[in-house]
PDB file of C-alpha atoms in Angstrom:
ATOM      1  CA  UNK A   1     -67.711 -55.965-150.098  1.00 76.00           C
ATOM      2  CA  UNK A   2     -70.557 -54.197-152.600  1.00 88.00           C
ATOM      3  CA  UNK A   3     -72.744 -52.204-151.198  1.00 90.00           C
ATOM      4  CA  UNK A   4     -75.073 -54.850-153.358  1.00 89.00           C
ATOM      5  CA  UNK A   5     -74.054 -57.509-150.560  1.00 89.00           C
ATOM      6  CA  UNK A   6     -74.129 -55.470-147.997  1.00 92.00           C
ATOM      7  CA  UNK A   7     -77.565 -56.835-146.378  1.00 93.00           C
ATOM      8  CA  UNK A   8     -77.877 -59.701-148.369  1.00 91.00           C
ATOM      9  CA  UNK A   9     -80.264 -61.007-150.596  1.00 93.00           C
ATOM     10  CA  UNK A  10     -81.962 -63.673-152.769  1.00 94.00           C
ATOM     11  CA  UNK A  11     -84.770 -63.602-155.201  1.00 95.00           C
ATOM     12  CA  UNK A  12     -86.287 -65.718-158.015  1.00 95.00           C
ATOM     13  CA  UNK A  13     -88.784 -65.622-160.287  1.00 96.00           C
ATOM     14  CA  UNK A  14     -90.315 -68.831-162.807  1.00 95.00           C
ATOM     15  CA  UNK A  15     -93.070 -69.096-165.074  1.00 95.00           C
ATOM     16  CA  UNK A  16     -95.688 -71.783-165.212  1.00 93.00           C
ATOM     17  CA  UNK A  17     -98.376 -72.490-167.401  1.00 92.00           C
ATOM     18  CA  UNK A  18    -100.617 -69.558-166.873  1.00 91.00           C
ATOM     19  CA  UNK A  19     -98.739 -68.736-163.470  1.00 93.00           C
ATOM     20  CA  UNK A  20     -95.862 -67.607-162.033  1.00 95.00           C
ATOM     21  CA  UNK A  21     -94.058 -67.418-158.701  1.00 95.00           C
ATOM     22  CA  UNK A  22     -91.587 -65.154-157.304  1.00 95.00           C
ATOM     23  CA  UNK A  23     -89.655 -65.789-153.917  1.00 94.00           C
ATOM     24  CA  UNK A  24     -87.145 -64.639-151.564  1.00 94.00           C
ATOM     25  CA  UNK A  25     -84.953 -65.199-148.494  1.00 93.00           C
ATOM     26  CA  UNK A  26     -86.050 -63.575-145.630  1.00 93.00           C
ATOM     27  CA  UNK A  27     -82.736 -62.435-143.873  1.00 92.00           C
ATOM     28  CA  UNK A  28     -81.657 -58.999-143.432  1.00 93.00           C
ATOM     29  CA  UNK A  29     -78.434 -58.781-142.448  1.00 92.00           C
ATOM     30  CA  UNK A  30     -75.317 -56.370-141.937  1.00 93.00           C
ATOM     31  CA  UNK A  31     -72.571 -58.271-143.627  1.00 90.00           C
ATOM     32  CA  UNK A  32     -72.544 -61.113-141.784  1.00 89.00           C
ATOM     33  CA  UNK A  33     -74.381 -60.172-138.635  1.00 91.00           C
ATOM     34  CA  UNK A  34     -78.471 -61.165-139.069  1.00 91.00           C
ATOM     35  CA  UNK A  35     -80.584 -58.086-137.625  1.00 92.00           C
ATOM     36  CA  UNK A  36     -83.787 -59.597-138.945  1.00 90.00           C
ATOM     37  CA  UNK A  37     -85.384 -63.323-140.128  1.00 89.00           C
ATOM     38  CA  UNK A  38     -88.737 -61.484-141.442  1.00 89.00           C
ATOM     39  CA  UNK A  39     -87.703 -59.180-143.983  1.00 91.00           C
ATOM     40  CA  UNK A  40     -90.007 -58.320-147.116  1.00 93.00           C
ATOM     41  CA  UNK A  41     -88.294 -58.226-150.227  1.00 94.00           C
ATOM     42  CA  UNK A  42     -91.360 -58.766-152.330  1.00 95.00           C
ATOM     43  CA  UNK A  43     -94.099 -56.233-152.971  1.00 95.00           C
ATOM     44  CA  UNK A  44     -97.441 -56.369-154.323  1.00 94.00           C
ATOM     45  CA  UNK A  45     -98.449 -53.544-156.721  1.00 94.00           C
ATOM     46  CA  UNK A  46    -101.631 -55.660-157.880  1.00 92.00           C
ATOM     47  CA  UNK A  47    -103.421 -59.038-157.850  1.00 90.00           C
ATOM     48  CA  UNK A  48    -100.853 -60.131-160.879  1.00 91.00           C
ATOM     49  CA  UNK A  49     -98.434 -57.390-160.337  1.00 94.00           C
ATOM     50  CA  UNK A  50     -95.337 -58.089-158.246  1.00 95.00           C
ATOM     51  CA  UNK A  51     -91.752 -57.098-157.629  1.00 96.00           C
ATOM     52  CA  UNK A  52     -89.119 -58.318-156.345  1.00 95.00           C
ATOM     53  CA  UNK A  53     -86.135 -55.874-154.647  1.00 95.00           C
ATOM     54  CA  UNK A  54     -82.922 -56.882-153.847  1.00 94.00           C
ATOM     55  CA  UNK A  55     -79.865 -55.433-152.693  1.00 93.00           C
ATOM     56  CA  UNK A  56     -79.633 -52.334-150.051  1.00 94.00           C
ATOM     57  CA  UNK A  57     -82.369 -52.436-147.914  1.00 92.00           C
ATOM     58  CA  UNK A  58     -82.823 -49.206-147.132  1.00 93.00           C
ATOM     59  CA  UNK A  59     -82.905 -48.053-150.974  1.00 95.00           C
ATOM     60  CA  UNK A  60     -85.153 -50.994-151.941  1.00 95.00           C
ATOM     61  CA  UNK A  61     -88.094 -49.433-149.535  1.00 95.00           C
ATOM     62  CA  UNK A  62     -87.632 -45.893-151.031  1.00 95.00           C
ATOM     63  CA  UNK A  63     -87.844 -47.403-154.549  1.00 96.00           C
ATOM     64  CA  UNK A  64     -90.980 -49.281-153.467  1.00 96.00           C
ATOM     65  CA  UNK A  65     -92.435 -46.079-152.282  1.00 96.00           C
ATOM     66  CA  UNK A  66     -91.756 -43.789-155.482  1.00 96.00           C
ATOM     67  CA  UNK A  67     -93.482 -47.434-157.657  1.00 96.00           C
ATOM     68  CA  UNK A  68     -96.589 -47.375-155.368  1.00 96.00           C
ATOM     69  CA  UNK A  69     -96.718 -43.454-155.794  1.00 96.00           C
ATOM     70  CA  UNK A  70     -96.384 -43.708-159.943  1.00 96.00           C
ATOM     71  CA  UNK A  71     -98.409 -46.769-160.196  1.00 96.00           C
ATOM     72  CA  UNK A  72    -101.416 -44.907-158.106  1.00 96.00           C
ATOM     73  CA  UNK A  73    -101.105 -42.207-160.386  1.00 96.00           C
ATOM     74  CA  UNK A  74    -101.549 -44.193-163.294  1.00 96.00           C
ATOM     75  CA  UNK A  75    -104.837 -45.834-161.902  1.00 95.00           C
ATOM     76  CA  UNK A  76    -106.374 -42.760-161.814  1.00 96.00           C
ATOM     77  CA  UNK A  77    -105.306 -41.199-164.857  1.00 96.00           C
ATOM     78  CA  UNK A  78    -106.042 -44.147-166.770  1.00 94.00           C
ATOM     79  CA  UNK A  79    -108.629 -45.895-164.535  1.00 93.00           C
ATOM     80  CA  UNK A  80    -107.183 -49.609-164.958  1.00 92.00           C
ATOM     81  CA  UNK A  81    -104.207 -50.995-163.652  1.00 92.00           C
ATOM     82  CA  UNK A  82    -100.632 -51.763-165.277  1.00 94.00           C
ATOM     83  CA  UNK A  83    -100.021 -54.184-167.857  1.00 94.00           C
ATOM     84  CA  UNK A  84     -96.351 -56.074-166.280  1.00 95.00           C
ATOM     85  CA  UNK A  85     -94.471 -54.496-169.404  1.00 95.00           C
ATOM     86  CA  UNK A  86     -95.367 -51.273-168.689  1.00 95.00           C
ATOM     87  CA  UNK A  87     -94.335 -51.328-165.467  1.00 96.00           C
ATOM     88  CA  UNK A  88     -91.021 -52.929-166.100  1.00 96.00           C
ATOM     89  CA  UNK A  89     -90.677 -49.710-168.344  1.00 96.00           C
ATOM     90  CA  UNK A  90     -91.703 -47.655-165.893  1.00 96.00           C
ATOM     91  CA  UNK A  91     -89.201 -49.035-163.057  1.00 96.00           C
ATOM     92  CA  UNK A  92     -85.953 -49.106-165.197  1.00 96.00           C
ATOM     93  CA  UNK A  93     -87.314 -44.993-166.393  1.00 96.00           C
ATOM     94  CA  UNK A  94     -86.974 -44.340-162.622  1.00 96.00           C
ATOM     95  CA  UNK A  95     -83.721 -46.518-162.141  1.00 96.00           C
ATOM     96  CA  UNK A  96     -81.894 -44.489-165.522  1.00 96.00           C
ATOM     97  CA  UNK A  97     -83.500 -41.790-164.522  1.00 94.00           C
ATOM     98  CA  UNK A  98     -80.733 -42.080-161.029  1.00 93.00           C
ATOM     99  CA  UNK A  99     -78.012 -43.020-163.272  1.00 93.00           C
ATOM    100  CA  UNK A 100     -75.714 -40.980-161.958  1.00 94.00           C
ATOM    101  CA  UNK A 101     -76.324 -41.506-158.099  1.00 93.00           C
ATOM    102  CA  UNK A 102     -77.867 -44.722-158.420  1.00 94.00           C
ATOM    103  CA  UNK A 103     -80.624 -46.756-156.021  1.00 94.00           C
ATOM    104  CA  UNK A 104     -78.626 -49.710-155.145  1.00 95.00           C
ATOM    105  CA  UNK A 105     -81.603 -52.356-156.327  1.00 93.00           C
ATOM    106  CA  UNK A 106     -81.569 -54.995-158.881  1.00 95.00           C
ATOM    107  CA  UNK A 107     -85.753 -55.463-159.291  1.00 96.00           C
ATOM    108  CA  UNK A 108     -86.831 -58.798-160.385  1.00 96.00           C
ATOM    109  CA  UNK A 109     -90.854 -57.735-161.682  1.00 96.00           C
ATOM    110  CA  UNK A 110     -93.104 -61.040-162.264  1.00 95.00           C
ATOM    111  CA  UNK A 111     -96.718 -60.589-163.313  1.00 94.00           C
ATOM    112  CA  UNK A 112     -99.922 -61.823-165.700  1.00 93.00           C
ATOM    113  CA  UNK A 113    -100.275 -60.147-168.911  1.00 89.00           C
ATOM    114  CA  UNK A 114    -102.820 -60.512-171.597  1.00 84.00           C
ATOM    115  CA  UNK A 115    -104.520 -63.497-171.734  1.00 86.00           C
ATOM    116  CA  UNK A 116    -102.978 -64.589-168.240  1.00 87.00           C
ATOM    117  CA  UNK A 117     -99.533 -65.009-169.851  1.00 92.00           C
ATOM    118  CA  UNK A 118     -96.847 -64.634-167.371  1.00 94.00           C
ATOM    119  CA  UNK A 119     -94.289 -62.060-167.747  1.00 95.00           C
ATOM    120  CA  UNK A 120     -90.847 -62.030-165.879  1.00 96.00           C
ATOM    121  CA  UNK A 121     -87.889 -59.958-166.107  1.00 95.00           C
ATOM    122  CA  UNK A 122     -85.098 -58.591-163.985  1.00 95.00           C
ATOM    123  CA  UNK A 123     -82.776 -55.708-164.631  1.00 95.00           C
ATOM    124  CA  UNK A 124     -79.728 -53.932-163.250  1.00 93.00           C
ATOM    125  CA  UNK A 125     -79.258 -50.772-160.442  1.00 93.00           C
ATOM    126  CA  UNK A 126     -79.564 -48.170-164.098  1.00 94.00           C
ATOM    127  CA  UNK A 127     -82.315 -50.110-166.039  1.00 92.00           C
ATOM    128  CA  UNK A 128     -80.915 -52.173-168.185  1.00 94.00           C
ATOM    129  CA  UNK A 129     -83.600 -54.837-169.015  1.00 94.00           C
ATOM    130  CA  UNK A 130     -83.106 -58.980-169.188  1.00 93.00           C
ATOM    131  CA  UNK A 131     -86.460 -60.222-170.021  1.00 93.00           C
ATOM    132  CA  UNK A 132     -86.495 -64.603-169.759  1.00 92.00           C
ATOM    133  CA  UNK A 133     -89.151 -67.251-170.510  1.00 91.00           C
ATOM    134  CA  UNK A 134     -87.966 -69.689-167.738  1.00 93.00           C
ATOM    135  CA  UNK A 135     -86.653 -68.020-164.546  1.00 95.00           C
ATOM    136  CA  UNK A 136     -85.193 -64.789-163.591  1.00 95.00           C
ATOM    137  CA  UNK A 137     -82.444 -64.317-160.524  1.00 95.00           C
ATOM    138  CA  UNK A 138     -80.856 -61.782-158.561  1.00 94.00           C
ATOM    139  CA  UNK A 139     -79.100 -61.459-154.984  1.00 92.00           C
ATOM    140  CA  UNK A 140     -76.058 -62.411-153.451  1.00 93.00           C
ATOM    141  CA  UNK A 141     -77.089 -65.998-154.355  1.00 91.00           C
ATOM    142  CA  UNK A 142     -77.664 -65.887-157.818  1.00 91.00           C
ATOM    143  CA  UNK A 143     -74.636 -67.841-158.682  1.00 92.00           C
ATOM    144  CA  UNK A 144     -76.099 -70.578-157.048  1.00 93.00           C
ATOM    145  CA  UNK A 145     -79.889 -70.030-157.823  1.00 94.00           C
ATOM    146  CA  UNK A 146     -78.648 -70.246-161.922  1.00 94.00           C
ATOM    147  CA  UNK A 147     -77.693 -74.265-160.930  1.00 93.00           C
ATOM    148  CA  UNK A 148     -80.436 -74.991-159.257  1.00 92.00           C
ATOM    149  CA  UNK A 149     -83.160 -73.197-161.159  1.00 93.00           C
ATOM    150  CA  UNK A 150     -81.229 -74.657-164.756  1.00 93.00           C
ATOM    151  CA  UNK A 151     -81.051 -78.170-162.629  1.00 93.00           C
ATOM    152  CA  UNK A 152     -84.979 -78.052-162.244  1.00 92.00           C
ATOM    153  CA  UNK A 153     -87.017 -75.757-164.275  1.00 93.00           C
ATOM    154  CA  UNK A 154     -89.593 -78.087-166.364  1.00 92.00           C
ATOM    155  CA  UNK A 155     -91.846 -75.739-168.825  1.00 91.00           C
ATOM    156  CA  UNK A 156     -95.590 -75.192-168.497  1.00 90.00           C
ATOM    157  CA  UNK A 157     -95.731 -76.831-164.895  1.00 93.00           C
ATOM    158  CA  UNK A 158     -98.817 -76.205-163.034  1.00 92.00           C
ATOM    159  CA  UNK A 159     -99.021 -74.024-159.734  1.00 91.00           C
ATOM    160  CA  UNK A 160     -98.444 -76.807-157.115  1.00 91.00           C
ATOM    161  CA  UNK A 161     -95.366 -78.012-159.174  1.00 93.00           C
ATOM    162  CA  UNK A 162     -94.129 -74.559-159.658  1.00 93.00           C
ATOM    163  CA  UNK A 163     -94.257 -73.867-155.752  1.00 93.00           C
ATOM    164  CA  UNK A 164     -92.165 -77.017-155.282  1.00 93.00           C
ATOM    165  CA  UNK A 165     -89.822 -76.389-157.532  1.00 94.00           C
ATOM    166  CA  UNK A 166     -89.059 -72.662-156.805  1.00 94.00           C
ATOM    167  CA  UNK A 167     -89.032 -73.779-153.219  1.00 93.00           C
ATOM    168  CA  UNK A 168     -86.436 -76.441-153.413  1.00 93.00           C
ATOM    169  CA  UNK A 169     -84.559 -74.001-155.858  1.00 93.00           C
ATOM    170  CA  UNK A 170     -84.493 -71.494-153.454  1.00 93.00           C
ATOM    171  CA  UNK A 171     -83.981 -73.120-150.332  1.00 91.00           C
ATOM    172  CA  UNK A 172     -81.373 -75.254-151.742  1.00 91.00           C
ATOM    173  CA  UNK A 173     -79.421 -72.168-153.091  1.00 92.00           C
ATOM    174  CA  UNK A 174     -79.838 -69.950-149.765  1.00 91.00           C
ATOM    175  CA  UNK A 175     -77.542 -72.978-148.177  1.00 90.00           C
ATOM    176  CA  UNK A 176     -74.520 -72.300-150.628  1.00 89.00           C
ATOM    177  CA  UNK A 177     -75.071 -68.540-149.907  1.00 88.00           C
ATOM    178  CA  UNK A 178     -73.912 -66.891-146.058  1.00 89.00           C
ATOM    179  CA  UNK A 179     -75.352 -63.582-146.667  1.00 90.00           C
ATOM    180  CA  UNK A 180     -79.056 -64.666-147.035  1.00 90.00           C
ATOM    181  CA  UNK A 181     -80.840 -67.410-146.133  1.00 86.00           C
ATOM    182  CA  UNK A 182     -83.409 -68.020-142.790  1.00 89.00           C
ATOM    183  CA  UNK A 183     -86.120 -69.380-145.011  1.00 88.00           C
ATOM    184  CA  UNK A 184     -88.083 -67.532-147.565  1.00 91.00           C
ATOM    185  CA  UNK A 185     -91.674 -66.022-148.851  1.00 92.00           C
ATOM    186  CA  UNK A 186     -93.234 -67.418-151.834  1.00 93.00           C
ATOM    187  CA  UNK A 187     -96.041 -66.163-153.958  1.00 94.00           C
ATOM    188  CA  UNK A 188     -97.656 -68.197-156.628  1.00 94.00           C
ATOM    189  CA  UNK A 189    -100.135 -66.274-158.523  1.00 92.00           C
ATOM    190  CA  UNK A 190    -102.497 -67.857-161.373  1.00 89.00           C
ATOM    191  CA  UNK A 191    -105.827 -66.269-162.836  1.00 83.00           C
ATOM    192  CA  UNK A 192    -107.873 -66.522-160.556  1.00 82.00           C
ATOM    193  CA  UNK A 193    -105.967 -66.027-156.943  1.00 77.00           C
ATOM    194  CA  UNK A 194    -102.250 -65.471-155.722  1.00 75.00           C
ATOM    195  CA  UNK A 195    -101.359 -67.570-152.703  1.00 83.00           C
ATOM    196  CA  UNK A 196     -97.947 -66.255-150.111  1.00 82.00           C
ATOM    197  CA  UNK A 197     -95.975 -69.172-148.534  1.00 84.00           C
ATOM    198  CA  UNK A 198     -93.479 -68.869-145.608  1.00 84.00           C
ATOM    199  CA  UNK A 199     -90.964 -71.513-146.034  1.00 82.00           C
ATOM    200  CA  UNK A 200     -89.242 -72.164-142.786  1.00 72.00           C
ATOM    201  CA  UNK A 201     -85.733 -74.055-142.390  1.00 62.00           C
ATOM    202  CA  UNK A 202     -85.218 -75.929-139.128  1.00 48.00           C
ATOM    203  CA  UNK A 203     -81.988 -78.636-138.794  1.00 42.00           C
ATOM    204  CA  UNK A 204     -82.396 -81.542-138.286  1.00 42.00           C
ATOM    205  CA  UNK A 205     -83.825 -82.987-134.846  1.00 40.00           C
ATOM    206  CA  UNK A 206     -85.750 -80.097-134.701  1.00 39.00           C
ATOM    207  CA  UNK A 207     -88.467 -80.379-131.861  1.00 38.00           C
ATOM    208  CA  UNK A 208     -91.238 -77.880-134.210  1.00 37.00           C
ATOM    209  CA  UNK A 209     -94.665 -79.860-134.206  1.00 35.00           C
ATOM    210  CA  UNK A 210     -95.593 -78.070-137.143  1.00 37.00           C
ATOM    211  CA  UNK A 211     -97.110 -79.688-140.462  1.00 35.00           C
ATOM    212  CA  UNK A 212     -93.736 -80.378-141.975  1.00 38.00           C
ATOM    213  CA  UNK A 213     -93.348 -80.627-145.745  1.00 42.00           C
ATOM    214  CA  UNK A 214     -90.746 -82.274-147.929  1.00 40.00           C
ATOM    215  CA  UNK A 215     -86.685 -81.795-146.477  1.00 42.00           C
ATOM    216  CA  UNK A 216     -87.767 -80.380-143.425  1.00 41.00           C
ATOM    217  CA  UNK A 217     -89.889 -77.758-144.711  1.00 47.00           C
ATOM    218  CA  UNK A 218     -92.417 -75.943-142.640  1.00 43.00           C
ATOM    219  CA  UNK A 219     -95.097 -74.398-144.465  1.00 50.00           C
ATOM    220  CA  UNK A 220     -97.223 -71.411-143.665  1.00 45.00           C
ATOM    221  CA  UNK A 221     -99.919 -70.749-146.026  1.00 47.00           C
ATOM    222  CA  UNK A 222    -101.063 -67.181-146.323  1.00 46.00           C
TER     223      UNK A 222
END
């Protein structure tokens, strides 16, 4: 097994029109024994500034750490906060930068850029950047997240569509995937807010009086 699968891991991020959204699972597991159904994966470094972190766990939270640390340092030197690109730059720097003794990520960054256009990109453990228009994926379900996301991505949807969709996308390619799974977070974020969902998956005959949405959904609104 990779130490990229070694606690699981799914993440996926999708434009809209003047939005985006960015979700994982919520599993963290050790192969395939689950030691936690909460686990944050995604990380807010503004109000139209996230990331995404998949793959070791323990690596992901360091990463996060040294990005918090760089991005506070920019706010003060510069007194405004990043523009998405320049973080994305900024995260595969500190990724090639560990080239040789690697962090054992693969970021997925999703954010609003000039003129609230959405930015999305996702790159590799040294760097490498794979900037998309649609969707970006990454995980030990990423095979499956390419189907479903190719199956259903519409362009310029608006954010209620775009939560649905990268819901069902999501949720539909945890299923196909034993190493994550047990729900997931979703963030849509437009101009003017950026709203976190907790998707929970119950089977069916489940006795949870919750509101329920489509497919046995059960959704949490932050």
């Amino acid at each position: 097994m990779s130490i990229f699968e070694y606690n699981g891991s799914a993440l996926v991020a999708m434009v809209g029109k003047n939005c985006f959204a960015i979700a994982s699972d919520r599993r963290l597991g050790v192969q395939l024994q689950t030691i936690a159904t909460d686990f944050q994966k995604i990380y807010k470094i503004h109000d139209k500034l996230f990331i995404g972190l998949s793959g070791l766990g323990t690596d992901a939270q360091t990463l996060y750490q040294r990005l918090v640390f760089r991005h506070k340092l920019y706010q003060l030197r510069e007194e405004r906060d990043m523009k998405p690109e320049t973080f994305a730059s900024l995260v595969s720097a500190i990724l090639y930068e560990k080239r040789f003794g690697p962090y054992f990520c693969q970021p997925v960054i999703a954010g609003l850029g000039a003129e609230d256009k959405p930015f999305i990109c996702t790159m590799d453990s040294i760097g490498a950047k794979e900037l998309a228009k649609d969707f970006v994926v990454a995980g030990t379900a990423s095979e499956s997240l390419y189907g479903a996301c190719e199956s259903m991505f519409k362009p310029d949807m608006e954010p209620e569509e775009l939560f649905e969709t990268i819901s069902q996308a999501l949720l539909s390619s945890v299923d196909r995937d034993c190493l994550s799974g047990w729900g997931g977070h979703v963030y849509v974020v437009d101009a003017c807010k950026d709203m976190l969902y907790n998707l929970l998956q119950y089977t069916n005959g489940s006795d949870r009086k919750d509101v329920e949405g489509k497919d046995g959904l059960t959704l949490f609104k932050g």
